[in-house]
XYZ file of N, CA and C in Angstrom:
231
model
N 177.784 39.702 -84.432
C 176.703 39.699 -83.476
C 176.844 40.898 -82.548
N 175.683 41.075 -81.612
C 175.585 42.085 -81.552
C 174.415 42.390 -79.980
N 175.019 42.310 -79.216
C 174.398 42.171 -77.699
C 173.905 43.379 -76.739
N 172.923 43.480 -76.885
C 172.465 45.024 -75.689
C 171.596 45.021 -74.802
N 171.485 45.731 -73.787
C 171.197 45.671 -72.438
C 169.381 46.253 -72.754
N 168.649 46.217 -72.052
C 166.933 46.717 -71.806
C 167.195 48.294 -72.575
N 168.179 49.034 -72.478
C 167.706 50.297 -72.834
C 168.669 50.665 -74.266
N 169.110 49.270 -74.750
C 169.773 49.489 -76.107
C 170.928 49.896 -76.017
N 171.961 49.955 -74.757
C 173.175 49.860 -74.942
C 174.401 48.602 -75.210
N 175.236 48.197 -75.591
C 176.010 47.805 -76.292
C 176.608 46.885 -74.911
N 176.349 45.482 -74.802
C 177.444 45.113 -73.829
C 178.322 44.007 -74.632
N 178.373 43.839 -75.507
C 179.714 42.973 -76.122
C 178.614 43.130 -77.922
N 179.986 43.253 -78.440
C 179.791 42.638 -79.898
C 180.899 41.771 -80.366
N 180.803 41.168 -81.184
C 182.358 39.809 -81.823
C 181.690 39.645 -83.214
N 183.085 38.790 -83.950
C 182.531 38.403 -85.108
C 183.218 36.591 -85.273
N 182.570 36.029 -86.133
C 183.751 34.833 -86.151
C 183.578 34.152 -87.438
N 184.137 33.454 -87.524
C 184.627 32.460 -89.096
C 184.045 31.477 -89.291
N 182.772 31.221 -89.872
C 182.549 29.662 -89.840
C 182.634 29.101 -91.306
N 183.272 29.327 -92.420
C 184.286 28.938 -93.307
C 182.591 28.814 -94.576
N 182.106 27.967 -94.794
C 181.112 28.437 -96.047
C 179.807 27.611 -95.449
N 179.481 28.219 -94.336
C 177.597 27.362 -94.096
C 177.095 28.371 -94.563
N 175.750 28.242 -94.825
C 174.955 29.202 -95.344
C 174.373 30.021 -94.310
N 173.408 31.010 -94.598
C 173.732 32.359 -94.229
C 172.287 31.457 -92.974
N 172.010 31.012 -93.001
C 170.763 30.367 -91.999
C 171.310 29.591 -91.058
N 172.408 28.363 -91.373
C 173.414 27.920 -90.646
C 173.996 28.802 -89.704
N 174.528 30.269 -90.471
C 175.668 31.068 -89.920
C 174.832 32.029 -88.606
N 173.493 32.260 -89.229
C 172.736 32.600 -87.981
C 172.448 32.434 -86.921
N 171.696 30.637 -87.150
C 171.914 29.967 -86.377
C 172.684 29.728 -84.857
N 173.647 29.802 -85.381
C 175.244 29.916 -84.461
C 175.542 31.073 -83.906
N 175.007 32.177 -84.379
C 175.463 32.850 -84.102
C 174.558 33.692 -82.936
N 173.430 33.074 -82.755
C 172.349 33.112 -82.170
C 172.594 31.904 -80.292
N 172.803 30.702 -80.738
C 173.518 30.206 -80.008
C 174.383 30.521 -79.095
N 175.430 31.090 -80.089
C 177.032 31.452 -79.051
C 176.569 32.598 -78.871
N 175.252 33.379 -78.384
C 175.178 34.841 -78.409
C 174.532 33.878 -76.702
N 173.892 32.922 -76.882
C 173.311 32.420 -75.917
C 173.771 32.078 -74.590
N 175.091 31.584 -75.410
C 175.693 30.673 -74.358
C 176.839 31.527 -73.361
N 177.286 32.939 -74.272
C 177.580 33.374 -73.665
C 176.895 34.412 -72.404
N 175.594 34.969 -72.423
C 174.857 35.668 -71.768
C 174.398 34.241 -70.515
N 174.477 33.134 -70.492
C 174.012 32.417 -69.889
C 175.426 32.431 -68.947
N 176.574 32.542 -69.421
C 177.980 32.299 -68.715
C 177.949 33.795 -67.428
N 177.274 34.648 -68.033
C 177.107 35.965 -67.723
C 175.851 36.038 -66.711
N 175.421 35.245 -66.004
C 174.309 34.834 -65.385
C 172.896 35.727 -65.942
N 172.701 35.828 -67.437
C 171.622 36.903 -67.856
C 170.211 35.982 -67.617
N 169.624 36.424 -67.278
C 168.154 35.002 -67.033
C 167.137 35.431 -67.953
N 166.956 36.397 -68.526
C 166.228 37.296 -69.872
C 166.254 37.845 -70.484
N 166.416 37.106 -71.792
C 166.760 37.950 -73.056
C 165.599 37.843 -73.951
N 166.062 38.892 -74.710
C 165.140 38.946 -76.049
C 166.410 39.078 -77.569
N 165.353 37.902 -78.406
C 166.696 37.582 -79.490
C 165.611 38.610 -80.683
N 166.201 39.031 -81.055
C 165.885 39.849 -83.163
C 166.588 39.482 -83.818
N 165.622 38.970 -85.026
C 166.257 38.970 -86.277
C 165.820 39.199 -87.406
N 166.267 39.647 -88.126
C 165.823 40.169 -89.990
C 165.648 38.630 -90.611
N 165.712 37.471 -90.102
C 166.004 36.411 -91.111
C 164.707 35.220 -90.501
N 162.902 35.627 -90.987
C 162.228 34.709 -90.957
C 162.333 33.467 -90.858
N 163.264 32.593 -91.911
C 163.185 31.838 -91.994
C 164.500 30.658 -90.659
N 164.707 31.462 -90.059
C 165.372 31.565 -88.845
C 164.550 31.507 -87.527
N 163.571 32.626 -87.811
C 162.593 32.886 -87.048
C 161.465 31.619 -86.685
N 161.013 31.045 -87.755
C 160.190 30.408 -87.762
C 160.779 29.024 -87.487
N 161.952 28.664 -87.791
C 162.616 27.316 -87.586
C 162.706 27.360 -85.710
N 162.876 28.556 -85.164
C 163.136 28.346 -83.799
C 161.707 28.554 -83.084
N 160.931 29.003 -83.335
C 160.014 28.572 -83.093
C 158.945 27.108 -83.263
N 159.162 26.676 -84.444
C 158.495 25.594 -84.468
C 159.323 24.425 -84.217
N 158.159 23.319 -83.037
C 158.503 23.004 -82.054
C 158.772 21.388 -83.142
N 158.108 21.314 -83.947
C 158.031 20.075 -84.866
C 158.811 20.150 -85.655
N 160.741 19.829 -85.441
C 161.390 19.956 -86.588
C 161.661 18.860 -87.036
N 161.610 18.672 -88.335
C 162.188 17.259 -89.321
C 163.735 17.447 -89.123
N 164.042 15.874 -89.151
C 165.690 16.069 -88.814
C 166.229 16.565 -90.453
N 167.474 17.755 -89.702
C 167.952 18.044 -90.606
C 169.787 18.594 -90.071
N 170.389 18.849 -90.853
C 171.915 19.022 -90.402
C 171.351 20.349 -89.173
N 170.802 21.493 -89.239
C 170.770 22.322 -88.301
C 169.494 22.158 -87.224
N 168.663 20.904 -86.645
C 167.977 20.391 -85.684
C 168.899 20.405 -84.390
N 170.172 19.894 -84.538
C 170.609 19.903 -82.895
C 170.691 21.291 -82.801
N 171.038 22.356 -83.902
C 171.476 23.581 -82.965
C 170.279 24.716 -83.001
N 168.860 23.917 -83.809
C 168.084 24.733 -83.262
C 167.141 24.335 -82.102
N 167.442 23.164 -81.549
C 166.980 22.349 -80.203
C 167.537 23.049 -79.335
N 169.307 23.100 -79.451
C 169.822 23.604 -78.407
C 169.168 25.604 -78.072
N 168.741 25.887 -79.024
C 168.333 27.343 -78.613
C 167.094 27.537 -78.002
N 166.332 26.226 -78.459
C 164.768 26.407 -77.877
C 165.208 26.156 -76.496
C-alpha cells in the first residue's frame, strides 16, 4: 500500500502477509488498514484509488448480501 499527501507525495508505504485470501479480500484490507491508520494520524480527508472495480463497486454499494468480506466492507463505508 501506498499513501500520499494532496500534491502526490509519499507519506508512508508498508506491505503485509495475509497468507492466501484472494486478491479482493487482500484489497479489501488493505484499504482498511490504509484507513485506520490515517484516522490514528488525525487525516479527516482522503481520497482512496484503485485499479480493482470490482472492489470499487462493492464499497460503494450500499446493499450488500452477507458475505465473508461484508464486515470489512461496512467497516470502510
Amino acid at each position: 500500500e501506498v499513501i500520499r499527501d494532496e500534491k502526490g507525495k509519499w507519506i508512508l508505504r508498508y506491505y503485509y502477509f495475509l497468507r492466501k485470501y484472494s486478491i479482493f479480500i487482500a484489497e479489501l484490507c488493505g484499504i482498511l488498514d490504509s484507513l485506520l491508520l490515517l484516522q490514528k494520524q488525525s487525516y479527516d480527508e482522503i481520497t482512496i484509488q484503485s485499479d480493482n472495480l470490482e472492489v470499487v463497486e462493492a464499497i460503494c454499494d450500499y446493499k450488500l448480501e452477507c458475505s465473508n468480506s461484508t464486515l470489512v466492507i461496512r467497516r470502510i463505508q
